[in-house]
Short mmCIF file of C-alpha atoms and ligand atoms in Angstrom, two decimals:
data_model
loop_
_atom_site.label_atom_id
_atom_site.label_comp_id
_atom_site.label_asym_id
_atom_site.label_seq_id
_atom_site.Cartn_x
_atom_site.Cartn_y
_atom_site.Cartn_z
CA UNK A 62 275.65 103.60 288.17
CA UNK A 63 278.40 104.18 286.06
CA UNK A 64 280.98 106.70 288.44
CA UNK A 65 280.48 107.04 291.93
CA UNK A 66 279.12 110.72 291.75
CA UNK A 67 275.57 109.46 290.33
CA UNK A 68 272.76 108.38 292.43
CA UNK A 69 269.12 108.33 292.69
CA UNK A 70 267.07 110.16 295.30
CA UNK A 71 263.70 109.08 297.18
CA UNK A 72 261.91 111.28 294.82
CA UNK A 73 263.20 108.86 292.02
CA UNK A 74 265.59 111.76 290.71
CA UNK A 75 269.34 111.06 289.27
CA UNK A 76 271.49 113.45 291.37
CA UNK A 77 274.73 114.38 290.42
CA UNK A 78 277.42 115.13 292.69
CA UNK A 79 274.40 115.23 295.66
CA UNK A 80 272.10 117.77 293.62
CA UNK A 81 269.15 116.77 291.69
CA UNK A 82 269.41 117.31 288.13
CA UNK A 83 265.72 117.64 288.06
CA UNK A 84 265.71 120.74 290.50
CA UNK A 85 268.75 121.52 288.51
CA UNK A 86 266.70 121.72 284.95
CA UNK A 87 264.29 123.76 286.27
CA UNK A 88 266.32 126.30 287.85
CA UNK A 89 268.41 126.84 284.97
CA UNK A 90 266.81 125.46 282.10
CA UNK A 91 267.84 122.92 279.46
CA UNK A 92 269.50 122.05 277.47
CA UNK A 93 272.47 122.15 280.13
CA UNK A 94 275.76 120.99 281.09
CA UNK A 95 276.69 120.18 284.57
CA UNK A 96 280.48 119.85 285.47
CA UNK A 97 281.30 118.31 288.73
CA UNK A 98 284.48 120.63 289.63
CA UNK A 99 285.11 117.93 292.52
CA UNK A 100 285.73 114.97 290.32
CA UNK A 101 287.57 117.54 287.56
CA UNK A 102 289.91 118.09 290.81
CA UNK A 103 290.04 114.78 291.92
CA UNK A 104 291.26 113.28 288.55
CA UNK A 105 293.58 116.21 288.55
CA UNK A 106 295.48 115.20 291.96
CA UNK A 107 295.46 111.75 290.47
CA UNK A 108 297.52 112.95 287.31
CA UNK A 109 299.65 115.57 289.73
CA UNK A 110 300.29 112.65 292.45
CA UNK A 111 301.41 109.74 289.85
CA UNK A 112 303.46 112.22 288.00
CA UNK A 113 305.44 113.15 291.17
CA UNK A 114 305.86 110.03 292.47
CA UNK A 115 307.42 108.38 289.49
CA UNK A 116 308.52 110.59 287.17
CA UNK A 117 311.28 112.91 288.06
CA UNK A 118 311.20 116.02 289.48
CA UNK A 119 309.72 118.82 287.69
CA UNK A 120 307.08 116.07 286.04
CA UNK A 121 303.24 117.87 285.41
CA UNK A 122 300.18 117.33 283.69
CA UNK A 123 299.00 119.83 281.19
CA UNK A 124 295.53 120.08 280.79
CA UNK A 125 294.26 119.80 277.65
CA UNK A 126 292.15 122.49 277.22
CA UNK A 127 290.69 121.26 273.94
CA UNK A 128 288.49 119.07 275.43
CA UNK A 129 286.84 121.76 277.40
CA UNK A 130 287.52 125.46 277.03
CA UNK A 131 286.08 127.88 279.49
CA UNK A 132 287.22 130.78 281.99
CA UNK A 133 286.33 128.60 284.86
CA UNK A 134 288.10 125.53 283.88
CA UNK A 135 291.52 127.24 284.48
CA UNK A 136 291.83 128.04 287.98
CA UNK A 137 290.39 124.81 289.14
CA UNK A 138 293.27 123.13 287.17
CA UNK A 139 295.55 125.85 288.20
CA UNK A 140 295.07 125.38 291.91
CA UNK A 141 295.55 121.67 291.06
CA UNK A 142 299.11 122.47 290.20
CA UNK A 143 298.62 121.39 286.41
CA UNK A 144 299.91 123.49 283.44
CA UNK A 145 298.10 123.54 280.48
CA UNK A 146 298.05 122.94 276.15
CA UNK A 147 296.60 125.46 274.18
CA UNK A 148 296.49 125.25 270.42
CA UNK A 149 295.34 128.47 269.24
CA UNK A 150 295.05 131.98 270.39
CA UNK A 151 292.08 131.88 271.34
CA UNK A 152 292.60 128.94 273.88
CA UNK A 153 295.43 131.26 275.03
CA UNK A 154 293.18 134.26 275.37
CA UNK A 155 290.71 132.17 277.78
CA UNK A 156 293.71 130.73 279.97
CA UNK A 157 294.69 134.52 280.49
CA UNK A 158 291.56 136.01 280.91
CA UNK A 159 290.59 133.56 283.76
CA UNK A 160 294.53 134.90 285.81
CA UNK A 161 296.13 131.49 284.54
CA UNK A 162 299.78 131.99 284.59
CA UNK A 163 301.31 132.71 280.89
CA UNK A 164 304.46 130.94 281.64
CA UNK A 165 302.70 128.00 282.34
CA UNK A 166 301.21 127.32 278.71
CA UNK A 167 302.34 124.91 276.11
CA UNK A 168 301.37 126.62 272.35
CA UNK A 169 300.10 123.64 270.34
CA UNK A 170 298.83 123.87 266.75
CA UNK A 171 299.56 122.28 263.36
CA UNK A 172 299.64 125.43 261.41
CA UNK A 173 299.94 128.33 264.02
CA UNK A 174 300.05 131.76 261.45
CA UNK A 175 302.28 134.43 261.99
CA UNK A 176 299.85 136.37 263.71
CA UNK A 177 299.44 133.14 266.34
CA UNK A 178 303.47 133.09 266.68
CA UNK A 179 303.42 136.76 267.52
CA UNK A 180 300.48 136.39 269.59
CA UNK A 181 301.76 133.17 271.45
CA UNK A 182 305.05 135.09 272.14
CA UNK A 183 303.75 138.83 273.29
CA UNK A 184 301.36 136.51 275.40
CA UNK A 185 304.39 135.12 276.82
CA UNK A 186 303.58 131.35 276.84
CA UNK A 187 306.41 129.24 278.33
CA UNK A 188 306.92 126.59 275.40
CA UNK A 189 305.98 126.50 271.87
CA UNK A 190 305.67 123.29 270.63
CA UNK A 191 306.76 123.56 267.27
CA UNK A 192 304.78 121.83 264.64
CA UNK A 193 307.50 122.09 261.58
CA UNK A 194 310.29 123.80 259.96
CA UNK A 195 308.60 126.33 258.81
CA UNK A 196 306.97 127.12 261.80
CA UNK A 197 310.34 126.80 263.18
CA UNK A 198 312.20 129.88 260.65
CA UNK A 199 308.88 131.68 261.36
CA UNK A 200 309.15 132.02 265.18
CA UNK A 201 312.34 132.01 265.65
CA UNK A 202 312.33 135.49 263.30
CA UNK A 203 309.64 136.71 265.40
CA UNK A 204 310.94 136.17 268.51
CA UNK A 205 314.20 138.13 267.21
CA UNK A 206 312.31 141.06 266.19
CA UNK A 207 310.20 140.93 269.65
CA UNK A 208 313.31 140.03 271.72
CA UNK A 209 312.31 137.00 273.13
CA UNK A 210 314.46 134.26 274.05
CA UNK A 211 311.68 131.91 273.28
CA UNK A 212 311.67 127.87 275.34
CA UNK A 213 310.54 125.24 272.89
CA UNK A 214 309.62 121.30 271.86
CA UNK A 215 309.75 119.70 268.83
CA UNK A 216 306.52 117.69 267.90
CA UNK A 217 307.36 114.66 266.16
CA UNK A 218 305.92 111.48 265.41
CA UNK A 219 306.87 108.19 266.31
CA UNK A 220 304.45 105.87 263.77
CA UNK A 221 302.40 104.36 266.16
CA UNK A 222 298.22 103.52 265.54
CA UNK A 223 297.07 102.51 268.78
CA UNK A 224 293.77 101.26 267.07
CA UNK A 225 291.72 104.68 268.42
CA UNK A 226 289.17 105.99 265.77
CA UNK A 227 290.91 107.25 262.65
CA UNK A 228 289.87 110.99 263.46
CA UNK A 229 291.95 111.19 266.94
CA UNK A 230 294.42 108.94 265.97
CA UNK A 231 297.23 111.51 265.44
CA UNK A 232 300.65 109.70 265.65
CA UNK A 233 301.04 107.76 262.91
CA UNK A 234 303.75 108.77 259.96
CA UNK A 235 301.21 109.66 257.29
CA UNK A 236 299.73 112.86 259.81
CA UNK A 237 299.35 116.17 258.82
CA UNK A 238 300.69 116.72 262.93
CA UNK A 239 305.14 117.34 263.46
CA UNK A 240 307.45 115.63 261.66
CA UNK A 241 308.46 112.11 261.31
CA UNK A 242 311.12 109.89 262.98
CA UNK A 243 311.25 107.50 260.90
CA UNK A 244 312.24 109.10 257.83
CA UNK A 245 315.09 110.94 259.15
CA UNK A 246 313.12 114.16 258.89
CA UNK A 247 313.05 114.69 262.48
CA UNK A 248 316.59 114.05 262.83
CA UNK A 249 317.22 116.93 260.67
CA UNK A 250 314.71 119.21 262.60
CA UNK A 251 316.56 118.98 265.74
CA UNK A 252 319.51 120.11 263.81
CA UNK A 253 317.81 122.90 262.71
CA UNK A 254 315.99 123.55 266.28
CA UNK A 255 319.61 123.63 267.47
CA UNK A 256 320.36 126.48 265.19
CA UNK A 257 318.20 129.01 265.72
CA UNK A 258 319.74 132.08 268.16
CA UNK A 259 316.47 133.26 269.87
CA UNK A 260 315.04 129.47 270.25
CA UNK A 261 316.18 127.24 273.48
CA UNK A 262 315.17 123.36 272.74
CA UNK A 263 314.39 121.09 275.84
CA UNK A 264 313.06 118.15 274.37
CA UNK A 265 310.50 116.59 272.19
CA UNK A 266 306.17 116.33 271.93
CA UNK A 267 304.45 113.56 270.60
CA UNK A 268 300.99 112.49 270.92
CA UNK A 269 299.56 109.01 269.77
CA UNK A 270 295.70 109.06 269.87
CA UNK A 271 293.23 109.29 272.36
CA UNK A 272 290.37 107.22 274.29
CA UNK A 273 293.93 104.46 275.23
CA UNK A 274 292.88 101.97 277.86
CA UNK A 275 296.49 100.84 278.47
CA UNK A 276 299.80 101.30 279.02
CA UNK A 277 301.53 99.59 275.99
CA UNK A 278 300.90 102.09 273.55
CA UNK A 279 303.02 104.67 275.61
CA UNK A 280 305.57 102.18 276.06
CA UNK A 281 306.15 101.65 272.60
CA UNK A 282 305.87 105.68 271.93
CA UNK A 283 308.56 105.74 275.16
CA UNK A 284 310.88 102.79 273.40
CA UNK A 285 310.94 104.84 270.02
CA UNK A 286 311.59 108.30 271.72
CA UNK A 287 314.27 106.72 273.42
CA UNK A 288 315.75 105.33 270.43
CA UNK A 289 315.44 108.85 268.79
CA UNK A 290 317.11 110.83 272.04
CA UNK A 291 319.67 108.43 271.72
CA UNK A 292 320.49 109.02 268.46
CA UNK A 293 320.22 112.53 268.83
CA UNK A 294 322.63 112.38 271.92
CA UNK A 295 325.19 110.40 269.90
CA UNK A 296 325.26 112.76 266.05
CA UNK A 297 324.58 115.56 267.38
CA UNK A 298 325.64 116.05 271.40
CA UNK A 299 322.04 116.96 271.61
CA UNK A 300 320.62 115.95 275.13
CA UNK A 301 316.67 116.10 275.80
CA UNK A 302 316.09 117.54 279.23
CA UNK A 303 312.32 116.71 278.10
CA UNK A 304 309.75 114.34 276.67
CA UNK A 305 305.62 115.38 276.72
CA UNK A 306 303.76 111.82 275.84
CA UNK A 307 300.88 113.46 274.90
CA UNK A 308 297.01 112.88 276.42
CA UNK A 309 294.85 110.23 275.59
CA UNK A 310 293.73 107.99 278.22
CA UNK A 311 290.45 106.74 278.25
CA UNK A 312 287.18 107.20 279.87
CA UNK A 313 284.09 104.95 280.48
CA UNK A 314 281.33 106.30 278.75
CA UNK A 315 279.42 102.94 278.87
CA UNK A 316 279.44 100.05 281.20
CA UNK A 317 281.30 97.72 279.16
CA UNK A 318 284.35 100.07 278.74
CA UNK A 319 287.32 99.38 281.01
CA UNK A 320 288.02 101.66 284.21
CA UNK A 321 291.72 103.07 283.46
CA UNK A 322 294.14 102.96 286.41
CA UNK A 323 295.59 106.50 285.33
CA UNK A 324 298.26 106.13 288.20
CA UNK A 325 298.99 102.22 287.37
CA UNK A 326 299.33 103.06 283.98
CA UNK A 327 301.62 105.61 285.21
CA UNK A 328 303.65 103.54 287.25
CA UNK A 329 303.99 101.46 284.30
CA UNK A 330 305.23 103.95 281.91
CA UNK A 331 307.64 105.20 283.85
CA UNK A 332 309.21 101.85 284.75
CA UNK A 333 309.68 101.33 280.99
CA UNK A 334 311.19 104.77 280.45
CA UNK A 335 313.59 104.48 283.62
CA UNK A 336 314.45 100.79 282.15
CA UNK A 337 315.18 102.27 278.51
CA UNK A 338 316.86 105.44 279.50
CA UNK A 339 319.32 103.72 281.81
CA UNK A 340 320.12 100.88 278.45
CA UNK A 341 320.16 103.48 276.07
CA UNK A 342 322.75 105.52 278.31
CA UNK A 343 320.76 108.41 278.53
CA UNK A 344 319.27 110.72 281.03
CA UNK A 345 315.87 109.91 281.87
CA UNK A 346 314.20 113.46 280.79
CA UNK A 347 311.06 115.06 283.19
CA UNK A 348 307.69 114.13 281.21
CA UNK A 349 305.14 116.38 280.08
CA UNK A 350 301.28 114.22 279.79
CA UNK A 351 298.46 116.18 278.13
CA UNK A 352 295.13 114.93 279.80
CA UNK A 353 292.06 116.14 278.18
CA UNK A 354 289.22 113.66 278.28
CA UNK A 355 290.55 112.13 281.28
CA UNK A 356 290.18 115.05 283.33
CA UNK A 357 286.80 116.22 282.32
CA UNK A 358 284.90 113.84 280.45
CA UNK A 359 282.68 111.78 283.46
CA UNK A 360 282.73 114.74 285.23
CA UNK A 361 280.46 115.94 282.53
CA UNK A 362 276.62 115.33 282.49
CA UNK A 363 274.26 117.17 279.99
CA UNK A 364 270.63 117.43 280.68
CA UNK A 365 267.78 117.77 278.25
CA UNK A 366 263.92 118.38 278.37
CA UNK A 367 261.81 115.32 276.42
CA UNK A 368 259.96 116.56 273.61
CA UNK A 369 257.90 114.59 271.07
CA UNK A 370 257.69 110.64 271.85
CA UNK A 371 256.87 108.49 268.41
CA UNK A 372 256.91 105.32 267.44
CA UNK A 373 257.37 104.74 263.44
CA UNK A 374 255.37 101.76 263.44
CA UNK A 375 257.25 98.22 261.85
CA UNK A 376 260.86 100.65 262.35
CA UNK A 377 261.72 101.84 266.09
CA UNK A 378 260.30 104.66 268.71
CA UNK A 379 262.02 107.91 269.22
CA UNK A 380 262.45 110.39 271.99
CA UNK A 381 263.12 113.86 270.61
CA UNK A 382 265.05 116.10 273.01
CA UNK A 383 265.45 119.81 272.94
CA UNK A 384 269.35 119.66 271.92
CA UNK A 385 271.43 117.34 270.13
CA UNK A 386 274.59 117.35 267.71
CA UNK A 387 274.38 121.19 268.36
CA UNK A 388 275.66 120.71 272.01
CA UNK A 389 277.15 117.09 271.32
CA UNK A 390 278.39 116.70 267.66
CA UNK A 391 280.14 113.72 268.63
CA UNK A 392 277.82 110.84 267.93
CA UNK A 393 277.27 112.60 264.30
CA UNK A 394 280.73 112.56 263.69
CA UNK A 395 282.00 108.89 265.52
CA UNK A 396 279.07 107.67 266.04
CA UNK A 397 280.20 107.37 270.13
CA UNK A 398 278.34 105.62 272.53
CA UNK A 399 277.05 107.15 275.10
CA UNK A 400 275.34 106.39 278.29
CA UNK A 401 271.39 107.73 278.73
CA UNK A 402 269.38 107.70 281.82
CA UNK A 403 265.64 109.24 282.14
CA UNK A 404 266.58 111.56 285.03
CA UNK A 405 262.92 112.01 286.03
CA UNK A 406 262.48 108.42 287.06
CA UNK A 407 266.31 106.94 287.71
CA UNK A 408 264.39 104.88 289.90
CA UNK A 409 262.40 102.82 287.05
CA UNK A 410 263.22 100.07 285.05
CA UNK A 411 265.36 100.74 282.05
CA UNK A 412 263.19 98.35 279.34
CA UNK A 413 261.99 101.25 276.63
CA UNK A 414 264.47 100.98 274.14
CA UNK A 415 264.70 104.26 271.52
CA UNK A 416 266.91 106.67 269.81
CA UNK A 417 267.56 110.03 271.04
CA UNK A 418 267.34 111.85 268.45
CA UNK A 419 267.91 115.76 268.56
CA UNK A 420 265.93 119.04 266.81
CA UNK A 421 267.87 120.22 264.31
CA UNK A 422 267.01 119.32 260.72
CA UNK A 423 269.50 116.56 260.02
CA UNK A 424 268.65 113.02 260.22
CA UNK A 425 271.99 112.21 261.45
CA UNK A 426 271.33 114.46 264.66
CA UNK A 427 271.25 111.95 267.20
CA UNK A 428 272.54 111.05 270.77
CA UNK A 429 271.93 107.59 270.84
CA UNK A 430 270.54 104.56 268.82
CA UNK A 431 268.20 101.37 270.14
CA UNK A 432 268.83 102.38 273.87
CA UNK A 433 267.19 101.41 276.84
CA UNK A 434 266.08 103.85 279.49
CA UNK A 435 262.68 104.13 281.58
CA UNK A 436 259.78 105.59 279.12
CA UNK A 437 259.62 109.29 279.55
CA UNK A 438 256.68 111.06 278.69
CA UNK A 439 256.75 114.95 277.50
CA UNK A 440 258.72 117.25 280.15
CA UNK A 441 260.99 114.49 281.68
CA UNK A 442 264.59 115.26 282.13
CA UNK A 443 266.44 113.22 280.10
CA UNK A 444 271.09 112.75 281.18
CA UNK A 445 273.44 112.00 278.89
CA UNK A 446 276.91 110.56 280.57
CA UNK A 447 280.38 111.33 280.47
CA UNK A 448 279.64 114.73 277.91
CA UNK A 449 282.34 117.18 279.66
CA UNK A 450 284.78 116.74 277.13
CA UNK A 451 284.71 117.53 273.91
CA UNK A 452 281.22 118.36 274.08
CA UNK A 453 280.71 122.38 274.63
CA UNK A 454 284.12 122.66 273.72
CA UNK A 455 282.46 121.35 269.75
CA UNK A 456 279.30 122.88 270.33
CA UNK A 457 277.71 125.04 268.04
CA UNK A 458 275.10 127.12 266.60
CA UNK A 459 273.53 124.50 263.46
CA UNK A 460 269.96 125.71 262.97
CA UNK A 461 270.16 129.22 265.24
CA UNK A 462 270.45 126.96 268.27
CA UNK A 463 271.88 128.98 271.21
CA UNK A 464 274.79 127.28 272.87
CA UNK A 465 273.46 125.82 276.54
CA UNK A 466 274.11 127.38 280.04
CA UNK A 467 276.96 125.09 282.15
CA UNK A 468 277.51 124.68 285.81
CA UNK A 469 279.33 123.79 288.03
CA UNK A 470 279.32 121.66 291.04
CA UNK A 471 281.33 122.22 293.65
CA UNK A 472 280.95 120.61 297.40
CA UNK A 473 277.20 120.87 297.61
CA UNK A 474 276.17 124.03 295.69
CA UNK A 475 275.86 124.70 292.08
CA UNK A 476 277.18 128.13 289.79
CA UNK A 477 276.26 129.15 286.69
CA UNK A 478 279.89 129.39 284.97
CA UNK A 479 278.44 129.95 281.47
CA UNK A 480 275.65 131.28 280.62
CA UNK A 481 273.01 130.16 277.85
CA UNK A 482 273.54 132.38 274.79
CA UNK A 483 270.67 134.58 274.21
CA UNK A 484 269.26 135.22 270.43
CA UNK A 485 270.94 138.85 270.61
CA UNK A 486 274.24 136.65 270.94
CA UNK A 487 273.30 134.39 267.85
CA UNK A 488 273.29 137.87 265.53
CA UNK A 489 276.02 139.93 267.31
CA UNK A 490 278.52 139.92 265.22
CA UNK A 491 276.63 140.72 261.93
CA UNK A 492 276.62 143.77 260.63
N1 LLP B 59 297.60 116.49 273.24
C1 LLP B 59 297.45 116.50 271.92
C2 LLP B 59 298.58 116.91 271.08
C3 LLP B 59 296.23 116.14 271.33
O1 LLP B 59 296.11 116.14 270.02
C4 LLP B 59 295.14 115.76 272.17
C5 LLP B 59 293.86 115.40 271.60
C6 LLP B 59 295.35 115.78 273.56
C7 LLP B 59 296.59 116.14 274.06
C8 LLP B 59 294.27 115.40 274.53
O2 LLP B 59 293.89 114.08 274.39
P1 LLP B 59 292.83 113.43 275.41
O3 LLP B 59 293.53 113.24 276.72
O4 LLP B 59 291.68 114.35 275.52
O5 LLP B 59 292.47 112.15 274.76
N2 LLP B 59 287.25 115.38 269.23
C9 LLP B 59 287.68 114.03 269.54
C10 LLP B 59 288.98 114.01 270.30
C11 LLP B 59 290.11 114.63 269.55
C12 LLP B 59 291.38 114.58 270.34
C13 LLP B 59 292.44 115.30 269.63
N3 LLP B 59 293.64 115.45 270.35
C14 LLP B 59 286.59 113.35 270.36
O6 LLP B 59 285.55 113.96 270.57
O7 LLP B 59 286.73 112.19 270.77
#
């Protein structure tokens, strides 16, 4: 089995977290997400542990709520001791409708509109991280006319393309995300940053990609951050008190992807920042990490009901399930591999290959292509793997589809934490 939470039963059932996802489909239905809260905190203490024991004091995790948005997500990584990213308002609005602390947000966003900057700063969040100059003018004239004395990072990029798919690679120079080192441009928005009366600057964001088995990456993001605090230090007496890395380690979502040491990795970074900091004659700053995927993604599992079984004779055999890219876009879009398991019989040999294909009317709506998992026949529960991130968080409502029910798993018992949108939700906002 791919993670340690996944096993079978003697009735032949995949359980997940100890419950079977069988008895789990039929109490609640499917399509449905299941979110094992005790690996979400798990890979949270991992994150919170490492970042204490290297990094210096004051060092946290932010969870990136991007990857998956919900009221129930935030005190889980609240208790955790985390803090969290939110790019928009409405990511804000969630965090503070589920009691997570305002002061403990970072406001992300490439293009947050005035009505974001006022929202982000009545809201209270404890940093914006700025996104531009404009941005930059705009807030700091807001927070003047709210009288806020607002805490903030610059997001800039260092030119890096850790060799992630195009769409989450987000730190090279040519990105529509912060401003560039390299041509001077970020030099100049620290000077500006440094201007503005109701704006305090501790330090500076950047984020390289996502799905990063390895260390180096960071270390090269570290060396040219370094390079940039240095210079920052030395024209303008400017000292960063902090540097956020970003998110972006990996998860396994098949066997043949690597298992990331998250705290190695850790260890690792922070030996190379120590090492630079101390040639480059600078303090070494507390770091800010972003973990999205990492936190949630394989302690996600969605479950689906088989539908129609047919083989296009000469071509392949298809299983048609009753979601798809309405509750997983992501295979549509990156054409991401995923691992499937007939959750009826976990017990049987996997030697039926097919494609999961989903029911909306789109013939890219698929799960999976030329797969192998035990033949199901009509009515077998069917598991995707590693769907907690970036799955519901994308969802949406192609074809009138309602969006599915998730719960959660927490030491033996499951709760419904969202429930599955009814038709009367599909039309309530039309007039
Ligand atoms: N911080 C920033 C500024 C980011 O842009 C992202 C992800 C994260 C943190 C979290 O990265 P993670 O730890 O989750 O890799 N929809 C795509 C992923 C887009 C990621 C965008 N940014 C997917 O489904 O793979």
């Amino acid at each position: 089995m791919l993670y340690d939470n996944l096993s079978v039963n003697d009735r032949g059932h995949l359980e997940v977290a100890g419950l079977d996802t069988v008895d789990l489909a039929a109490e609640y239905g499917t399509p449905l997400y299941l979110l094992d809260e005790d690996r979400v905190r798990a890979h949270c203490r991992t994150y919170v542990e490492a970042m204490r024991k290297y990094f210096p004091e004051g060092s946290v995790p932010l969870y990136a709520g991007k990857a998956l948005c919900f009221k129930g997500i935030y005190p889980v990584v609240d208790s955790e001791g985390l803090s969290a990213d939110v790019v928009s308002p409405g990511e804000i609005y969630t965090a503070l409708a589920a009691g997570f602390p305002a002061g403990k947000l970072y406001f992300h966003g490439t293009n947050k509109t005035d009505e974001d900057i006022a929202y982000g700063l009545r809201s209270r969040v404890g940093f914006f991280i700025v996104d531009n100059p404009n941005e930059l003018r705009a807030l700091n004239a807001e927070a003047g006319r709210q009288g806020v004395h607002q805490k903030i990072l610059l997001r800039v990029t260092v030119g890096l393309d850790p060799h992630t798919l195009e769409a989450i690679n987000t730190g090279r120079v040519d990105s529509q995300f912060g401003v560039p080192i390299e041509t001077g441009q970020a030099a100049r928005f620290v000077e500006e940053a440094m201007a503005q009366e109701n704006l305090e600057l501790f330090g500076f964001h950047s984020h390289i990609g996502s799905q990063i088995f390895e260390s180096d990456s960071f270390c090269d993001q570290a060396d040219i951050l370094i390079r940039f605090a240095k210079e920052m230090k030395e024209k303008l007496d400017y000292t960063a008190r902090i540097f956020n890395i970003g998110g972006g380690f990996g998860v396994r979502y098949v066997e043949s992807d690597p298992e990331v040491d998250i705290a190695g990795n850790i260890r690792e970074i922070s030996d190379h920042l120590r090492k630079g900091c101390a040639q480059a004659g600078i303090p070494m700053p507390v770091i800010l990490m972003e973990p999205g995927r990492s936190i949630v993604a394989d302690a996600g599992v969605t479950l689906y009901t088989t539908g129609g079984i047919k083989t296009v004779e000469g071509y392949r055999d298809y299983v048609t399930v009753d979601g798809g890219m309405t509750d997983n876009p992501r295979y549509a879009l990156y054409k991401s591999a995923y691992t499937v398991l007939n959750a009826s019989h976990a017990d049987q040999a996997a030697d039926f290959t097919c494609t999961i294909a989903g029911r909306c009317c789109e013939s890219g709506d698929r799960i999976a292509e030329e797969i192998q998992i035990a033949k199901p026949r009509r009515g077998d529960i069917i598991a995707v793997l590693t769907t907690g991130a970036y799955n519901y968080a994308m969802s949406m409502n192609y074809n009138r589809v309602p969006r599915p029910a998730l719960v959660m798993l927490h030491e033996g018992t499951a709760r419904l934490a969202v429930r599955r949108q009814t038709f009367e939700d599909l039309v309530a906002c039309e007039l």
